[in-house]
């Protein structure tokens, strides 16, 4: 998987490896101080500093010519109606009747379930058994998670404006009199335009920003959520979707560590959604096409490989992208556009190799959705595969605010910006021997052990409503509410 690891050994000197080993020993001895320093609010990096000043990782040093996923066969575009779990579950709920079974579903769903019978079983289990239990337990334990749920709902209270027109219409600012797109301003130089767009993304609230040339393989072949597309007609990739600008913001640290019961994704969803719409608006006013694809589910394309293409990070074992700045603690939005830009290069800072050995997320995942195995081929590309149906069923097996982000909370790359974690990140990226990653994985397991994954389940499923870390003071309902 890793493409520059071989040449890295010759390019990166043995001296660096020795430095890695000694830094590792030092960090082992002083791990306790590092752990304590992580509690300092000044180390909550990401959303507190939009200019990225604290983000001092030299990304250019790790730039590579090709993305870190591998193309191994004939590629095809994903059908969001069946491949995206949220869309599929919605369609399944509307279409499934016990009397008609599979035959009563739309042909693409029938085909999908015939190829993936285990997902029919999981989707049926969710509908018939899990959701009724979730509702009953939610009522029973409501008071314990009242503040967490209210906070999560508050963060998600402002939804995205609805896009209802096809991209050729909705992505442009139209002249009110003629109904035609307004004239595009002429920029002097795409290099300068890219710099401007990145600065603007930070000004609009983004922590991360990168640019990719849009690979059409990542655009859905069909979708079921509208946005100007009909669910029974194939999506033709619009001509003006030439570049993808990606932005991202982190989730709040302390609730993240108190997953799955006290965390939420809504905080970062909401911030990234707003930035996506703001940046699209900025570009449209200059006469170019721009469409925001924003969280939770308002996407016409697959986001993780675009993040890889844009040099934001590498796809890790849970299939989400790990960045040098925030680990995998961030939520992205994408803006597709025809504004002439210069794409960033992908980066390789050692994540693929780290993930091969680490497996901490797979060990801590309560649902078994994350593979312990190697990357496998999907639609022509090699990547770690995650069982999204198992994952979503676990979301509905836990109480609290919304879903699960344990694979984010436990990842060694997702640590606060104290000196020990910053040093460890740099040393890992430069160590060609693999010794550092093994040592750091050991330290991570030693210093950050979590509860037995089965205790995260809600009581009616045999669990204890456990959290990875205790909840932050401001989400402990028992301290505030009678
Ligand atoms: S926990 Fe380990 S295996 Fe999982 S994504 Fe993070 S580094 Fe990779
Ligand atoms: S979100 Fe939770 S259930 Fe889903 S893959 Fe991550 S750890 Fe597993």
mmCIF file of C-alpha atoms in Angstrom, residues 111-370:
data_model
loop_
_atom_site.group_PDB
_atom_site.id
_atom_site.type_symbol
_atom_site.label_atom_id
_atom_site.label_comp_id
_atom_site.label_asym_id
_atom_site.label_seq_id
_atom_site.Cartn_x
_atom_site.Cartn_y
_atom_site.Cartn_z
ATOM 1 C CA UNK A 111 -29.738 -7.372 -6.450
ATOM 2 C CA UNK A 112 -27.757 -5.892 -3.554
ATOM 3 C CA UNK A 113 -29.338 -8.163 -0.934
ATOM 4 C CA UNK A 114 -28.890 -11.255 -3.125
ATOM 5 C CA UNK A 115 -25.186 -10.410 -3.313
ATOM 6 C CA UNK A 116 -24.995 -9.458 0.395
ATOM 7 C CA UNK A 117 -27.503 -11.677 2.268
ATOM 8 C CA UNK A 118 -25.825 -10.895 5.610
ATOM 9 C CA UNK A 119 -26.879 -7.258 5.187
ATOM 10 C CA UNK A 120 -30.502 -8.234 4.647
ATOM 11 C CA UNK A 121 -30.283 -10.043 7.971
ATOM 12 C CA UNK A 122 -28.715 -7.009 9.702
ATOM 13 C CA UNK A 123 -31.184 -4.541 8.152
ATOM 14 C CA UNK A 124 -34.122 -6.730 9.213
ATOM 15 C CA UNK A 125 -32.709 -7.121 12.731
ATOM 16 C CA UNK A 126 -32.387 -3.348 13.006
ATOM 17 C CA UNK A 127 -35.955 -2.750 11.897
ATOM 18 C CA UNK A 128 -37.705 -5.495 13.820
ATOM 19 C CA UNK A 129 -35.717 -5.914 17.046
ATOM 20 C CA UNK A 130 -33.145 -3.197 17.594
ATOM 21 C CA UNK A 131 -35.186 -0.029 17.086
ATOM 22 C CA UNK A 132 -38.003 -1.055 19.489
ATOM 23 C CA UNK A 133 -35.388 -1.880 22.168
ATOM 24 C CA UNK A 134 -33.595 1.407 21.543
ATOM 25 C CA UNK A 135 -36.795 3.350 22.007
ATOM 26 C CA UNK A 136 -37.600 1.540 25.249
ATOM 27 C CA UNK A 137 -34.089 2.016 26.722
ATOM 28 C CA UNK A 138 -33.951 5.643 25.592
ATOM 29 C CA UNK A 139 -37.126 6.344 27.564
ATOM 30 C CA UNK A 140 -35.773 4.504 30.596
ATOM 31 C CA UNK A 141 -32.334 6.223 30.717
ATOM 32 C CA UNK A 142 -33.374 9.561 29.235
ATOM 33 C CA UNK A 143 -32.475 11.588 32.311
ATOM 34 C CA UNK A 144 -28.858 10.359 32.447
ATOM 35 C CA UNK A 145 -28.173 11.577 28.894
ATOM 36 C CA UNK A 146 -30.442 14.595 28.840
ATOM 37 C CA UNK A 147 -27.702 17.232 28.592
ATOM 38 C CA UNK A 148 -25.690 15.242 26.044
ATOM 39 C CA UNK A 149 -28.753 14.734 23.839
ATOM 40 C CA UNK A 150 -29.812 18.379 24.165
ATOM 41 C CA UNK A 151 -26.285 19.549 23.283
ATOM 42 C CA UNK A 152 -26.122 17.226 20.275
ATOM 43 C CA UNK A 153 -29.546 18.315 19.030
ATOM 44 C CA UNK A 154 -28.615 21.967 19.536
ATOM 45 C CA UNK A 155 -25.498 21.524 17.398
ATOM 46 C CA UNK A 156 -27.603 19.888 14.706
ATOM 47 C CA UNK A 157 -30.468 22.365 14.964
ATOM 48 C CA UNK A 158 -29.479 24.354 11.876
ATOM 49 C CA UNK A 159 -29.735 22.059 8.883
ATOM 50 C CA UNK A 160 -28.298 22.703 5.418
ATOM 51 C CA UNK A 161 -30.349 24.666 2.897
ATOM 52 C CA UNK A 162 -32.030 22.131 0.605
ATOM 53 C CA UNK A 163 -30.562 21.736 -2.861
ATOM 54 C CA UNK A 164 -33.385 20.791 -5.195
ATOM 55 C CA UNK A 165 -32.153 21.727 -8.687
ATOM 56 C CA UNK A 166 -29.681 19.846 -10.908
ATOM 57 C CA UNK A 167 -26.040 21.000 -10.647
ATOM 58 C CA UNK A 168 -26.158 22.871 -13.971
ATOM 59 C CA UNK A 169 -28.675 25.192 -12.349
ATOM 60 C CA UNK A 170 -28.163 25.132 -8.592
ATOM 61 C CA UNK A 171 -24.366 25.361 -8.661
ATOM 62 C CA UNK A 172 -24.332 28.768 -10.361
ATOM 63 C CA UNK A 173 -25.375 32.242 -9.404
ATOM 64 C CA UNK A 174 -27.920 33.330 -11.973
ATOM 65 C CA UNK A 175 -28.495 36.783 -13.363
ATOM 66 C CA UNK A 176 -31.991 37.688 -12.123
ATOM 67 C CA UNK A 177 -32.918 39.375 -15.392
ATOM 68 C CA UNK A 178 -31.620 36.839 -17.929
ATOM 69 C CA UNK A 179 -31.739 33.694 -15.814
ATOM 70 C CA UNK A 180 -28.235 32.884 -17.115
ATOM 71 C CA UNK A 181 -25.120 32.320 -14.950
ATOM 72 C CA UNK A 182 -23.355 35.561 -14.078
ATOM 73 C CA UNK A 183 -20.096 36.265 -15.872
ATOM 74 C CA UNK A 184 -17.011 34.659 -14.340
ATOM 75 C CA UNK A 185 -14.229 36.974 -13.186
ATOM 76 C CA UNK A 186 -10.842 36.194 -14.691
ATOM 77 C CA UNK A 187 -8.187 35.246 -12.166
ATOM 78 C CA UNK A 188 -4.534 35.996 -12.883
ATOM 79 C CA UNK A 189 -2.978 32.717 -11.817
ATOM 80 C CA UNK A 190 -4.403 29.396 -10.464
ATOM 81 C CA UNK A 191 -1.563 29.183 -7.924
ATOM 82 C CA UNK A 192 -2.634 32.489 -6.406
ATOM 83 C CA UNK A 193 -6.318 31.535 -6.648
ATOM 84 C CA UNK A 194 -5.617 28.306 -4.719
ATOM 85 C CA UNK A 195 -3.825 30.279 -2.010
ATOM 86 C CA UNK A 196 -6.791 32.663 -1.823
ATOM 87 C CA UNK A 197 -9.314 29.810 -1.562
ATOM 88 C CA UNK A 198 -7.340 28.178 1.252
ATOM 89 C CA UNK A 199 -7.093 31.426 3.172
ATOM 90 C CA UNK A 200 -10.813 32.018 2.606
ATOM 91 C CA UNK A 201 -11.640 28.490 3.885
ATOM 92 C CA UNK A 202 -9.750 29.249 7.102
ATOM 93 C CA UNK A 203 -11.456 32.631 7.395
ATOM 94 C CA UNK A 204 -14.821 30.919 6.974
ATOM 95 C CA UNK A 205 -14.012 28.610 9.876
ATOM 96 C CA UNK A 206 -12.180 25.578 8.505
ATOM 97 C CA UNK A 207 -9.272 23.906 10.274
ATOM 98 C CA UNK A 208 -8.232 21.738 7.312
ATOM 99 C CA UNK A 209 -8.313 22.588 3.631
ATOM 100 C CA UNK A 210 -6.978 20.863 0.509
ATOM 101 C CA UNK A 211 -7.618 20.742 -3.225
ATOM 102 C CA UNK A 212 -7.923 17.732 -5.556
ATOM 103 C CA UNK A 213 -8.711 17.234 -9.204
ATOM 104 C CA UNK A 214 -12.032 15.366 -8.998
ATOM 105 C CA UNK A 215 -11.725 11.695 -9.949
ATOM 106 C CA UNK A 216 -15.142 10.749 -11.454
ATOM 107 C CA UNK A 217 -14.828 7.277 -9.845
ATOM 108 C CA UNK A 218 -15.820 8.885 -6.534
ATOM 109 C CA UNK A 219 -19.119 10.329 -7.805
ATOM 110 C CA UNK A 220 -22.167 8.144 -7.118
ATOM 111 C CA UNK A 221 -23.642 6.370 -10.143
ATOM 112 C CA UNK A 222 -27.144 6.680 -8.612
ATOM 113 C CA UNK A 223 -28.521 8.402 -5.540
ATOM 114 C CA UNK A 224 -31.822 8.404 -3.687
ATOM 115 C CA UNK A 225 -31.720 11.728 -1.856
ATOM 116 C CA UNK A 226 -32.591 14.107 -4.678
ATOM 117 C CA UNK A 227 -30.380 17.223 -4.831
ATOM 118 C CA UNK A 228 -31.553 17.606 -8.422
ATOM 119 C CA UNK A 229 -30.966 13.947 -9.366
ATOM 120 C CA UNK A 230 -33.681 11.368 -10.046
ATOM 121 C CA UNK A 231 -33.274 8.082 -8.177
ATOM 122 C CA UNK A 232 -34.029 5.944 -11.251
ATOM 123 C CA UNK A 233 -31.648 7.762 -13.603
ATOM 124 C CA UNK A 234 -27.864 7.398 -13.634
ATOM 125 C CA UNK A 235 -25.876 10.437 -12.530
ATOM 126 C CA UNK A 236 -23.754 11.962 -15.269
ATOM 127 C CA UNK A 237 -20.788 13.683 -13.701
ATOM 128 C CA UNK A 238 -21.368 17.401 -14.383
ATOM 129 C CA UNK A 239 -18.721 18.946 -16.628
ATOM 130 C CA UNK A 240 -18.057 21.747 -14.191
ATOM 131 C CA UNK A 241 -17.120 19.357 -11.348
ATOM 132 C CA UNK A 242 -13.433 19.574 -12.192
ATOM 133 C CA UNK A 243 -11.931 20.235 -8.777
ATOM 134 C CA UNK A 244 -12.866 19.259 -5.251
ATOM 135 C CA UNK A 245 -12.033 21.586 -2.376
ATOM 136 C CA UNK A 246 -12.145 19.769 0.952
ATOM 137 C CA UNK A 247 -12.578 21.430 4.327
ATOM 138 C CA UNK A 248 -12.887 19.945 7.802
ATOM 139 C CA UNK A 249 -13.299 20.729 11.480
ATOM 140 C CA UNK A 250 -12.724 18.575 14.573
ATOM 141 C CA UNK A 251 -15.244 17.316 17.079
ATOM 142 C CA UNK A 252 -14.982 18.695 20.632
ATOM 143 C CA UNK A 253 -12.287 16.831 22.505
ATOM 144 C CA UNK A 254 -13.750 15.952 25.899
ATOM 145 C CA UNK A 255 -17.094 14.564 24.684
ATOM 146 C CA UNK A 256 -15.187 12.730 21.954
ATOM 147 C CA UNK A 257 -13.212 10.881 24.618
ATOM 148 C CA UNK A 258 -16.490 10.093 26.433
ATOM 149 C CA UNK A 259 -17.854 8.146 23.460
ATOM 150 C CA UNK A 260 -20.092 6.484 22.590
ATOM 151 C CA UNK A 261 -22.599 7.722 25.149
ATOM 152 C CA UNK A 262 -21.712 11.420 25.550
ATOM 153 C CA UNK A 263 -20.115 12.331 22.211
ATOM 154 C CA UNK A 264 -21.764 13.655 19.084
ATOM 155 C CA UNK A 265 -20.711 14.276 15.497
ATOM 156 C CA UNK A 266 -23.217 17.093 15.191
ATOM 157 C CA UNK A 267 -20.781 19.743 16.402
ATOM 158 C CA UNK A 268 -18.244 19.166 13.609
ATOM 159 C CA UNK A 269 -20.995 18.279 11.109
ATOM 160 C CA UNK A 270 -22.574 21.620 11.743
ATOM 161 C CA UNK A 271 -19.339 23.640 11.467
ATOM 162 C CA UNK A 272 -18.201 21.889 8.276
ATOM 163 C CA UNK A 273 -21.661 22.183 6.739
ATOM 164 C CA UNK A 274 -21.685 25.941 7.307
ATOM 165 C CA UNK A 275 -18.168 26.315 5.880
ATOM 166 C CA UNK A 276 -19.124 24.223 2.825
ATOM 167 C CA UNK A 277 -22.088 26.450 2.015
ATOM 168 C CA UNK A 278 -20.135 29.635 2.773
ATOM 169 C CA UNK A 279 -17.240 28.696 0.488
ATOM 170 C CA UNK A 280 -19.593 27.588 -2.309
ATOM 171 C CA UNK A 281 -21.365 30.937 -1.998
ATOM 172 C CA UNK A 282 -18.045 32.803 -2.215
ATOM 173 C CA UNK A 283 -17.104 30.960 -5.437
ATOM 174 C CA UNK A 284 -20.549 31.322 -7.024
ATOM 175 C CA UNK A 285 -20.451 35.085 -6.502
ATOM 176 C CA UNK A 286 -17.297 35.151 -8.627
ATOM 177 C CA UNK A 287 -19.159 33.516 -11.496
ATOM 178 C CA UNK A 288 -17.985 29.906 -11.137
ATOM 179 C CA UNK A 289 -19.956 26.750 -10.408
ATOM 180 C CA UNK A 290 -19.804 25.401 -6.850
ATOM 181 C CA UNK A 291 -21.796 22.728 -5.021
ATOM 182 C CA UNK A 292 -21.342 21.889 -1.333
ATOM 183 C CA UNK A 293 -21.453 18.218 -0.286
ATOM 184 C CA UNK A 294 -21.924 18.324 3.457
ATOM 185 C CA UNK A 295 -22.398 16.136 6.535
ATOM 186 C CA UNK A 296 -24.373 14.241 7.792
ATOM 187 C CA UNK A 297 -25.559 12.747 4.489
ATOM 188 C CA UNK A 298 -25.903 15.452 1.829
ATOM 189 C CA UNK A 299 -23.260 14.109 -0.512
ATOM 190 C CA UNK A 300 -23.288 13.210 -4.226
ATOM 191 C CA UNK A 301 -19.875 11.567 -3.886
ATOM 192 C CA UNK A 302 -17.624 9.462 -1.655
ATOM 193 C CA UNK A 303 -15.530 11.737 0.519
ATOM 194 C CA UNK A 304 -12.600 9.681 1.985
ATOM 195 C CA UNK A 305 -10.710 9.048 -1.288
ATOM 196 C CA UNK A 306 -11.112 12.713 -2.220
ATOM 197 C CA UNK A 307 -9.469 13.662 1.071
ATOM 198 C CA UNK A 308 -6.586 11.351 0.139
ATOM 199 C CA UNK A 309 -6.318 12.897 -3.339
ATOM 200 C CA UNK A 310 -6.280 16.377 -1.790
ATOM 201 C CA UNK A 311 -3.368 15.543 0.501
ATOM 202 C CA UNK A 312 -5.419 15.889 3.675
ATOM 203 C CA UNK A 313 -4.353 12.470 4.972
ATOM 204 C CA UNK A 314 -4.440 8.706 4.441
ATOM 205 C CA UNK A 315 -7.315 6.282 4.737
ATOM 206 C CA UNK A 316 -6.928 4.252 7.942
ATOM 207 C CA UNK A 317 -8.237 0.893 9.103
ATOM 208 C CA UNK A 318 -11.781 2.141 9.920
ATOM 209 C CA UNK A 319 -11.868 3.478 6.347
ATOM 210 C CA UNK A 320 -11.946 7.084 7.522
ATOM 211 C CA UNK A 321 -9.051 9.426 6.810
ATOM 212 C CA UNK A 322 -6.264 10.135 9.300
ATOM 213 C CA UNK A 323 -4.588 13.543 9.129
ATOM 214 C CA UNK A 324 -1.279 14.654 10.648
ATOM 215 C CA UNK A 325 -2.994 17.575 12.352
ATOM 216 C CA UNK A 326 -6.124 16.054 13.890
ATOM 217 C CA UNK A 327 -5.773 12.297 13.479
ATOM 218 C CA UNK A 328 -9.193 11.100 12.368
ATOM 219 C CA UNK A 329 -10.994 13.563 14.659
ATOM 220 C CA UNK A 330 -12.599 15.720 11.989
ATOM 221 C CA UNK A 331 -15.654 15.872 9.783
ATOM 222 C CA UNK A 332 -15.245 16.984 6.178
ATOM 223 C CA UNK A 333 -17.245 18.804 3.529
ATOM 224 C CA UNK A 334 -16.418 18.964 -0.176
ATOM 225 C CA UNK A 335 -17.081 21.728 -2.705
ATOM 226 C CA UNK A 336 -17.049 20.678 -6.358
ATOM 227 C CA UNK A 337 -16.180 23.511 -8.699
ATOM 228 C CA UNK A 338 -14.808 24.646 -12.064
ATOM 229 C CA UNK A 339 -12.809 27.499 -10.537
ATOM 230 C CA UNK A 340 -9.299 26.973 -12.003
ATOM 231 C CA UNK A 341 -7.106 25.725 -9.147
ATOM 232 C CA UNK A 342 -3.880 23.809 -8.568
ATOM 233 C CA UNK A 343 -4.412 20.438 -6.864
ATOM 234 C CA UNK A 344 -2.388 19.496 -3.788
ATOM 235 C CA UNK A 345 -0.336 16.318 -3.755
ATOM 236 C CA UNK A 346 -1.371 13.286 -1.691
ATOM 237 C CA UNK A 347 0.754 12.628 1.395
ATOM 238 C CA UNK A 348 2.271 9.479 2.838
ATOM 239 C CA UNK A 349 3.272 9.862 6.465
ATOM 240 C CA UNK A 350 3.228 6.169 7.321
ATOM 241 C CA UNK A 351 -0.423 5.575 8.253
ATOM 242 C CA UNK A 352 -0.892 2.537 6.011
ATOM 243 C CA UNK A 353 1.957 0.682 7.697
ATOM 244 C CA UNK A 354 0.957 1.880 11.167
ATOM 245 C CA UNK A 355 -2.597 0.601 10.672
ATOM 246 C CA UNK A 356 -1.374 -2.794 9.478
ATOM 247 C CA UNK A 357 0.145 -3.467 12.905
ATOM 248 C CA UNK A 358 -1.841 -1.282 15.292
ATOM 249 C CA UNK A 359 -5.450 -2.606 15.121
ATOM 250 C CA UNK A 360 -6.436 -0.713 18.300
ATOM 251 C CA UNK A 361 -9.648 0.497 16.660
ATOM 252 C CA UNK A 362 -10.588 -3.041 15.580
ATOM 253 C CA UNK A 363 -9.950 -4.322 19.115
ATOM 254 C CA UNK A 364 -12.118 -1.573 20.627
ATOM 255 C CA UNK A 365 -14.923 -1.600 18.051
ATOM 256 C CA UNK A 366 -17.927 -3.142 19.838
ATOM 257 C CA UNK A 367 -19.689 -4.224 16.637
ATOM 258 C CA UNK A 368 -16.894 -6.055 14.840
ATOM 259 C CA UNK A 369 -17.339 -3.697 11.882
ATOM 260 C CA UNK A 370 -13.609 -2.969 11.548
#
